[in-house]
Amino acid sequence: MRLEMLDQIELEKSLKSNHELRKEAEKRQQELLKAGKIDLDSEALKQTAQDLEDAYNEESARFKPAPRVTEADRKNDVRSLDRKLEQTLVLLVEQKLGSKSHYLLPQGQHRKGESMRQTAERTLQEYCGDSLKATFYGNAPVGFYKYKYPTDARTEAVGAKVFFFRSVLKEDGGSIANSKLKYQWLSQEELQQQLHQSYYQSTMSTLENTLQIEIKLEKEKTNQALLKDHVEKYSELTQSMSKILNSFEQRLGKLEHTILPVYNITKNLQKQQQNLDSTLQCMEQVLSHYDASQDVCNLIHQGPSEGNIGSFLDGLNKLKKAKDYFLNNNPQSVELENVTSLFNNGCETLNNHFKSLLKKHNAPLKPVDLLDMIYIEEDSSNEDCPSIKQLPPSAREELNVIAQWLDNNLRREYVQIFGDERSEVIMRSLQNLKDHQKSGSWGNEPLRSKHGYGRTETGAKKTTSARLQQIFERKANKMFMKASQTLGQSAGLAMRKNSSFGDILAAEEYGNDNDQELEKYLVLLLGLQKLLVWERQLLNDIVPPSRHNEVFSRLSQPAIEMVVRDAEQITSKVMRSISRKEWSAALGIFSALKHVQILQPDIDRICDTTQKQQLSGVLNRLQQTASKGLEQFIDSVRNDSGGGGMVSMTSSTISYGGGSNVPRDATVYELTSNTIWFLEQLQEHCDTIGGLLQTEAVYTNDLDRISSQKALSVEQKNKALLGTYVRKVLAELNYTIATKSEQYGDPATKQLFKLNNTHYILKSLQRSSLIDIVALTERDCEQRYQKMIQDLKKAYLGSWSKLVSFIHPLDDMPRPINGKVKDKERATIKDRFSNFNKEMDDAVKTQRAISLPDVQLREGIKRDNTEHIVPKYNAFFEVYSDVQFSKNIEKYVKYRPSDVTTMLNSFFDDTV
């Protein structure tokens, strides 16, 4: 029965046909007959599968397929259906259309009361008789052909439609009984030659669509038959498998009934054996606990040795197990006290070993080594780095094993030990760096080779400022690349390099003595960041992950507090400098703020929330100091208008100078030039200042107004905020200039002073591109300044009104008759010439001492003066110079028009 079941399973899974299976079965039967294992019976005399296969092969060899070319094909008998066997033939009959006969598809006139199909069936019967048996498909036509009647034959209709129905001859289709009928059975190629082109296209499109439908129908019928056959086979297989499974289930039930008792007895015996083994193991463990103190006593008192910590930890683990056993099972025993005392001594010894191993390798970094870590900016995994050399791999591995064991056994003293020791290393390293910064060699340290710390590279000696610049450029570029990749992938946008990161301050910004402290502080902050990075790596190598935050907070806290204190001291000193109007200190704080912002992401990555909050105080202090510097600069420009003191600046400092007197030559006011200088420096810190100003409502309101008009990028927003600040400063400066001009008594000098300063402001804004920044907030800024200049020029020309009134207009003057005037009129002419001469001499004396530094402005004013005065004086001179109004005419007619021109051109002598 079992063999039959397996044979049946093999049959179901087999991919062989019934004939192949029969051949294999007969082959096995022949082998059994030869071996004498079965007797020959009447079944063996039947025809075998091999005999059947041979007979099939013989019959196949005798078979010859019928030819596909028939006699009708050779004779081209188009009236015969026995031709072109591989193609579909279409019936055409001869019909008379008009006066000519044509071969067309059978067609007839539709009769009233008939359906279109009935008309088609009747027409075919009338042409071919009843002997031709055809099957019509469908009650609707499969196509139609439309044609028009000749013009002379039209009555009511202009044409007719011929509708086509598809019909197919049955297998026993018969033949055409009408012997007089002329007809043809033609293939598709023959139809194209026989029929008219338009008629052929109408019929063949219908024929092709019908053929395709027929082909699809036959295909679906074949698929349906195949599917039905598969369903029947699957049904047979399902029934067979159901029988096999039922039989298998019955046999399993019998087997279970027989084997289950034996299994239960065996299971009980195994359980008894396991209980016995467990009891023996427990006895051995209990006895080992009583011997634990004696076994490991010498090992614990000797203590661990470097490189061989495993045996000591094994002894402690043995004591721990014994302690737990006595604590749970015999808490009053003497053995518990012995084991506990010895275990605590061992843990204390392990802590001391952990501390001594740390101290052995905890030398602080030399300043040069720490500077090399900062300047080289190599990857933290570099084996040449001195901080990695402090703790060799073997020591780190041993410390990690100790820390893991102590943490697993709830002995957390190592947290304090590690934090205090590494904190001391950081503090001493930073203190050494600060001491080194105070030494005379600061700023000119040689840069060590990346491949060896014992020698220096040729030509690698750079200033500290240049190295800092390179460091922050690399950091800024990394931040920019990371931001570009994230936004591009998400939005498909291309980013342009942001000036706040890419345009790092030039080296000369650090060259002044007043900026040394900020530079040193930045180096100190970079040193702290580097040290904390390495400490993070040491934590990963030594301390369990669950204690990382606690230990890191402990070891970094003193150093962070020191850096925060230093920041407070530096910013306080900067604020004192700003209060003394030393504005280069403000520029230095902008540089420091920019660099700290670049460094901030690196610090955030290595610090926890607490440290981030503490270190953010550094950034906040710098931001507050920078904001106050901007505010106080506006106040200094505004307060200068009160006449209490004049702001005096150099390219590096701003301080109070003596006196509030305006320049005697009415040249550009020092406050104006210094203010423009300061504003030009702010361009390099555009994004930093933008970040500061966006927290103040007065600036954000203006930015909102601009943003509502057009979309702005981040860079444009920062420029707009800076533009608003510059506009406020310029407004205060304009007011100050107007106030200061009142100190001049001469109206012309007053206007020239304002003109000089306003012209200088406009040219400086254009030269430094500040005009583009201000234009973001005030589009007509440049036009407004140009209008101010034109108004000041008109006001200056108006200062000549008194002089001009003596010579113009001539209508108010006495008119000479034959070169003579009355006595009373002579006095008037004398007064006019005298007053003109006096005013002209005073103007020459005053305005020759005035300076107009800009050549174009100076020459333009001269030209305007000449055009305004000379033509009027020339007219006056021509009328009255020859009049005998005095015995001493030369006393009054001192200047000819050419002399006046020369005098006007002598104004604003640049050599004065």
mmCIF file of C-alpha atoms in Angstrom, residues 129 153 191 198 201 326 330 353 368 387 425 443 486 502 556 679 702 723 752 758 776 791 815 836 906:
data_model
loop_
_atom_site.group_PDB
_atom_site.id
_atom_site.type_symbol
_atom_site.label_atom_id
_atom_site.label_comp_id
_atom_site.label_asym_id
_atom_site.label_seq_id
_atom_site.Cartn_x
_atom_site.Cartn_y
_atom_site.Cartn_z
ATOM 1 C CA GLY A 129 -30.256 29.252 -56.182
ATOM 2 C CA ALA A 153 -30.567 59.730 -64.109
ATOM 3 C CA LEU A 191 -10.379 41.424 -56.045
ATOM 4 C CA SER A 198 -13.279 52.952 -54.146
ATOM 5 C CA GLN A 201 -11.633 49.752 -50.401
ATOM 6 C CA PHE A 326 24.723 34.038 50.090
ATOM 7 C CA ASN A 330 22.037 32.583 53.674
ATOM 8 C CA HIS A 353 43.937 50.806 38.352
ATOM 9 C CA VAL A 368 52.122 73.480 18.913
ATOM 10 C CA SER A 387 45.584 63.278 20.797
ATOM 11 C CA VAL A 425 43.712 67.337 30.257
ATOM 12 C CA GLY A 443 51.058 84.515 15.154
ATOM 13 C CA THR A 486 19.890 68.752 0.241
ATOM 14 C CA GLY A 502 32.410 82.079 1.148
ATOM 15 C CA SER A 556 33.587 69.435 29.101
ATOM 16 C CA LEU A 679 29.539 101.779 5.995
ATOM 17 C CA ASP A 702 10.671 97.715 6.083
ATOM 18 C CA GLY A 723 20.353 98.918 3.087
ATOM 19 C CA LEU A 752 29.582 124.662 -0.995
ATOM 20 C CA THR A 758 26.615 115.459 -0.531
ATOM 21 C CA LEU A 776 16.765 97.698 -2.461
ATOM 22 C CA ASP A 791 19.335 121.989 -5.638
ATOM 23 C CA ARG A 815 20.135 154.891 -20.326
ATOM 24 C CA PHE A 836 30.067 145.125 -7.934
ATOM 25 C CA SER A 906 40.680 131.292 -9.956
#
